[in-house]
PDB file of C-alpha atoms in Angstrom:
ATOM      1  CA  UNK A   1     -68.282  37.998  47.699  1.00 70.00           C
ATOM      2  CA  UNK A   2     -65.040  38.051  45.732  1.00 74.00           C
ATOM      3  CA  UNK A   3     -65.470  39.279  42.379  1.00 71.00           C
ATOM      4  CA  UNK A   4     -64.317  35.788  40.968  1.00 75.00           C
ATOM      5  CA  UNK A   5     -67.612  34.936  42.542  1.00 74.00           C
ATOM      6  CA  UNK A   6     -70.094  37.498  41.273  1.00 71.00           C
ATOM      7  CA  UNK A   7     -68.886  37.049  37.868  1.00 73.00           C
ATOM      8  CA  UNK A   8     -69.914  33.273  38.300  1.00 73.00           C
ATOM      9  CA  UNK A   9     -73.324  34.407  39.777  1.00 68.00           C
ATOM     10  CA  UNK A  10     -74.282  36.902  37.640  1.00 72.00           C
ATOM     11  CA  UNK A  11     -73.076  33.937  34.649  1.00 66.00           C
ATOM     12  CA  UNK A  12     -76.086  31.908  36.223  1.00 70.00           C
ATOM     13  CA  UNK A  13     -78.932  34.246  35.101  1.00 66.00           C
ATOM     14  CA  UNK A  14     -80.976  36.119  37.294  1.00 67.00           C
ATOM     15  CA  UNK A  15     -83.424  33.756  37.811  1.00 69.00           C
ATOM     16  CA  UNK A  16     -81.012  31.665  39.820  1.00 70.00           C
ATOM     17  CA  UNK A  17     -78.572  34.066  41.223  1.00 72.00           C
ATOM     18  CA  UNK A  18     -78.764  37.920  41.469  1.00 69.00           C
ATOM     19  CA  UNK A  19     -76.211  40.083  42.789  1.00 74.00           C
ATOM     20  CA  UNK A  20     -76.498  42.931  44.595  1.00 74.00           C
ATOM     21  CA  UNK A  21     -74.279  45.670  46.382  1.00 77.00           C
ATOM     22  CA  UNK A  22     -74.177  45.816  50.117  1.00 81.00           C
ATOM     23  CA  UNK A  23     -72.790  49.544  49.421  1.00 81.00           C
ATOM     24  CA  UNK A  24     -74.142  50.238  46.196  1.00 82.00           C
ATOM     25  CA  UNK A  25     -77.198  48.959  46.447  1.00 80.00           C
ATOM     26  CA  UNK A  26     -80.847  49.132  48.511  1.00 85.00           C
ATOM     27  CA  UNK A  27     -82.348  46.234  49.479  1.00 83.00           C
ATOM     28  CA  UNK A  28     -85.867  45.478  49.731  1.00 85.00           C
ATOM     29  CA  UNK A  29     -87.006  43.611  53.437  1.00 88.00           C
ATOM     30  CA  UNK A  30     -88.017  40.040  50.955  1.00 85.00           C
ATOM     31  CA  UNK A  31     -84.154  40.222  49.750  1.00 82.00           C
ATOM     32  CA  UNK A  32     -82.891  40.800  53.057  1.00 84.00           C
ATOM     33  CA  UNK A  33     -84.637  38.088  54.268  1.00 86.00           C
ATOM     34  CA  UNK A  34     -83.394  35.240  51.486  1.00 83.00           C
ATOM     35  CA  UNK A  35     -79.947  36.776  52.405  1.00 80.00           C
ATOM     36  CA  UNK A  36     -80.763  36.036  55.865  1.00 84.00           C
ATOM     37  CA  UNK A  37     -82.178  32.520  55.344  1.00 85.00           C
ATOM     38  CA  UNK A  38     -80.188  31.878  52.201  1.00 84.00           C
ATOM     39  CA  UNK A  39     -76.224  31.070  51.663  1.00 82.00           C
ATOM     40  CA  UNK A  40     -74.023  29.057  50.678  1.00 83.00           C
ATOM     41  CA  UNK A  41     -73.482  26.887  53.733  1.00 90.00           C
ATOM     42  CA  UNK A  42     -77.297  25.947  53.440  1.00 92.00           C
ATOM     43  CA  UNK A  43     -77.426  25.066  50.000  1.00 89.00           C
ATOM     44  CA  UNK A  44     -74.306  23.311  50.163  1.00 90.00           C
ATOM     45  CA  UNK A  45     -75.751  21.287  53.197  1.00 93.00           C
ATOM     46  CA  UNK A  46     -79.051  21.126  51.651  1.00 93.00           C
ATOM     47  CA  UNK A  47     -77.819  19.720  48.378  1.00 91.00           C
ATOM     48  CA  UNK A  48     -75.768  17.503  49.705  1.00 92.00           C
ATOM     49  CA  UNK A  49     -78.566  15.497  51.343  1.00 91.00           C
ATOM     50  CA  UNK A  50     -79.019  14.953  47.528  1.00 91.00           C
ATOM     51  CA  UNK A  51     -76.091  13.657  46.733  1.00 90.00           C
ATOM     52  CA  UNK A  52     -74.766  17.028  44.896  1.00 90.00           C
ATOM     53  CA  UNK A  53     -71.127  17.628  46.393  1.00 88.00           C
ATOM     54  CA  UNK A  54     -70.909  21.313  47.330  1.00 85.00           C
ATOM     55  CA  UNK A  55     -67.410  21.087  44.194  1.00 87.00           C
ATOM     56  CA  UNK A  56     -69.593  20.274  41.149  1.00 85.00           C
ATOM     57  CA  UNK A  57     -69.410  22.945  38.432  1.00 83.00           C
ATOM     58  CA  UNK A  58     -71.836  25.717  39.814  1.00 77.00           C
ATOM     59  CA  UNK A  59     -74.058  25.845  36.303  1.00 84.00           C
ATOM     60  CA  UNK A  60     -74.534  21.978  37.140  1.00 84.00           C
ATOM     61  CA  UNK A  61     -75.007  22.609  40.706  1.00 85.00           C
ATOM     62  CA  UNK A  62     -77.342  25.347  40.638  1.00 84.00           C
ATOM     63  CA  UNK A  63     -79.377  23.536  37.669  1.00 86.00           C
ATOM     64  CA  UNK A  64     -79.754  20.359  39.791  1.00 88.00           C
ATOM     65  CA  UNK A  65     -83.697  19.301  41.272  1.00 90.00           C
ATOM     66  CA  UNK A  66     -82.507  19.933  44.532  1.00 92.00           C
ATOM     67  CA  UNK A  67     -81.455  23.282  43.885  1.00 90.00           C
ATOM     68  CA  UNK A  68     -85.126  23.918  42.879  1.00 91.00           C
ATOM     69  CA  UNK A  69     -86.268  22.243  45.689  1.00 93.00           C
ATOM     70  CA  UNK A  70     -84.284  24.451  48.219  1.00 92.00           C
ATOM     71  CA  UNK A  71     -85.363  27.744  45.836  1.00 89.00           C
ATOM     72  CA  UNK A  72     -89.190  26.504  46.664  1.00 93.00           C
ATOM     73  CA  UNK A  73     -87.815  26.095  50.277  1.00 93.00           C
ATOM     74  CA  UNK A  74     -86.290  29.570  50.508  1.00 90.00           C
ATOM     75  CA  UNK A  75     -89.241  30.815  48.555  1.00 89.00           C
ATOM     76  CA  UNK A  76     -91.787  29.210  51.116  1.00 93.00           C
ATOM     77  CA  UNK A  77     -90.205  30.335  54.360  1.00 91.00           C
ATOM     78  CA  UNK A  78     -89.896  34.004  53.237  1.00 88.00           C
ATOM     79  CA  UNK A  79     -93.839  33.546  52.253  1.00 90.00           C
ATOM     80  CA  UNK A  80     -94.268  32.092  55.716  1.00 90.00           C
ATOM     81  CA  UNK A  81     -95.780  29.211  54.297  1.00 92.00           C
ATOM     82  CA  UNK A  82     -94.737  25.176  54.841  1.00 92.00           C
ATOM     83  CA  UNK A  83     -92.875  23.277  51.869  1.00 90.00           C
ATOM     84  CA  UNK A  84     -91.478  19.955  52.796  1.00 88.00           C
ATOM     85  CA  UNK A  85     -89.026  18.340  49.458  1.00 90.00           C
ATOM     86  CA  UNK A  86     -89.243  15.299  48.265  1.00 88.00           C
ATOM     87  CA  UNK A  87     -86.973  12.998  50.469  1.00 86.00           C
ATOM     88  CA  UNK A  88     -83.422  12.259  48.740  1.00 88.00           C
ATOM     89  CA  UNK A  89     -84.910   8.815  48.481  1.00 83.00           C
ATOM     90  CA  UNK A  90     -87.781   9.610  46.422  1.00 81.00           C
ATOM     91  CA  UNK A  91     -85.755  11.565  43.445  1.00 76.00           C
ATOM     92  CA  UNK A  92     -82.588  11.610  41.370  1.00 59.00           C
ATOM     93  CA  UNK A  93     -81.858  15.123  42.344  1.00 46.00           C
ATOM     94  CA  UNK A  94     -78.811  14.908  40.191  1.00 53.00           C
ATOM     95  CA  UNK A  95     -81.258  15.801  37.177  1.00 48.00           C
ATOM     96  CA  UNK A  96     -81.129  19.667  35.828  1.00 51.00           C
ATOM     97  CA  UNK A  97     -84.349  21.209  36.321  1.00 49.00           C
ATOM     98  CA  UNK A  98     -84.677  21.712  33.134  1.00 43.00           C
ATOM     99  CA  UNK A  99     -87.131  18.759  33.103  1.00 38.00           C
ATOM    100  CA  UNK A 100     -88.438  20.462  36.539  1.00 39.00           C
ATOM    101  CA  UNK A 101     -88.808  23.664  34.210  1.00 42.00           C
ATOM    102  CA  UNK A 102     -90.591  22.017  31.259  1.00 39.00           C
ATOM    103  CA  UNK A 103     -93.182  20.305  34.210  1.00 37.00           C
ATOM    104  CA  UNK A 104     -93.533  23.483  36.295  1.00 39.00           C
ATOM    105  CA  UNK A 105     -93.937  26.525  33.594  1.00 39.00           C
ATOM    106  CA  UNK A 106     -97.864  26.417  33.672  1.00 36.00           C
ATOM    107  CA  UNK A 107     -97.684  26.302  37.583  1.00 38.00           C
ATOM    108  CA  UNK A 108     -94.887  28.872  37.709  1.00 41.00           C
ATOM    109  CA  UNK A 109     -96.726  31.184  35.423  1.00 42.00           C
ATOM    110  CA  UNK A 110     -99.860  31.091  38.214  1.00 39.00           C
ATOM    111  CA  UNK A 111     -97.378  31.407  41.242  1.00 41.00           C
ATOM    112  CA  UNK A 112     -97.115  34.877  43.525  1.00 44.00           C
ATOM    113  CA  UNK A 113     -93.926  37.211  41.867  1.00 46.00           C
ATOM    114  CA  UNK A 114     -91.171  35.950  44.282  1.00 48.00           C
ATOM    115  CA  UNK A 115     -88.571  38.738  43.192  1.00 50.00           C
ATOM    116  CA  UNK A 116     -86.158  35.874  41.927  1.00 49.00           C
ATOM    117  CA  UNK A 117     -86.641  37.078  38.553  1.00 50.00           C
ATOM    118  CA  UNK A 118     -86.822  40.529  39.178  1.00 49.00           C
ATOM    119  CA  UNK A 119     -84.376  41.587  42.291  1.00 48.00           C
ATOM    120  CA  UNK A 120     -83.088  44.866  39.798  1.00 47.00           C
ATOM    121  CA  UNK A 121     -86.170  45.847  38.304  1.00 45.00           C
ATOM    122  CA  UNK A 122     -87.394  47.875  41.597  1.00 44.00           C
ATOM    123  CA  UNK A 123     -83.807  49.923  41.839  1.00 45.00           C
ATOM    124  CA  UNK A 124     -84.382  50.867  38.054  1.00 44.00           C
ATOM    125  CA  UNK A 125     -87.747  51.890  38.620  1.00 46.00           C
ATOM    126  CA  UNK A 126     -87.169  54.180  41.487  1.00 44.00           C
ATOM    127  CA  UNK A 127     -84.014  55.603  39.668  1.00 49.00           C
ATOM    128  CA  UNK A 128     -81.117  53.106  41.318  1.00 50.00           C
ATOM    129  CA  UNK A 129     -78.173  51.423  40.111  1.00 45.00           C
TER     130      UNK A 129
END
């Protein structure tokens, strides 16, 4: 990633977008794997089921339902456990999660650490970048 890119990434918050070094940086097998199942192609194609064209401004795009949708996706196949999204049909995915935030903080709160939040804090403890 260009580092046009990362700056626009790491402008997202952590909770949406972390950054790491291929060179720089160790990677833990759960962030190898969203890497793996992740990317930009599969949002993009993801999303646009939604109606979110892969050119909206990337704040916008990545605080969109669907984005949080494909997170939970992403979340649930590195879990190995089945999440199936709303259909397009059934929701204005257009909406910024914050509304999906406000509705999901209780649940979030009880959900299993999925390393979204935290992808740096393991390199810090252990003495890495």
């Amino acid at each position: 990633m260009c580092l046009e890119c990362s700056g626009r990434h790491r402008g997202l918050g952590v909770h949406i977008s972390f950054v790491r070094s291929v060179t720089m940086d160790s990677w833990s097998p759960e962030q190898l794997k969203k890497m793996q199942l992740g990317g930009n192609a599969k949002l993009n194609a993801f999303l646009k089921q939604y109606g979110v064209d892969k050119n909206v401004d990337i704040r916008d795009k990545y605080n969109t339902r669907a984005a949080e949708f494909y997170r939970e996706k992403l979340r649930a196949s590195i879990e190995g456990r089945d999440y199936t999204p709303p259909s397009p049909s059934e929701v204005g995915a257009s909406v910024p999660t914050s509304t999906v935030r406000a509705n999901s903080t209780a649940s979030a709160a009880k959900r299993k650490d999925d390393d979204w939040d935290d992808w740096g804090a393991q390199e810090t403890a252990s003495g890495g970048s």
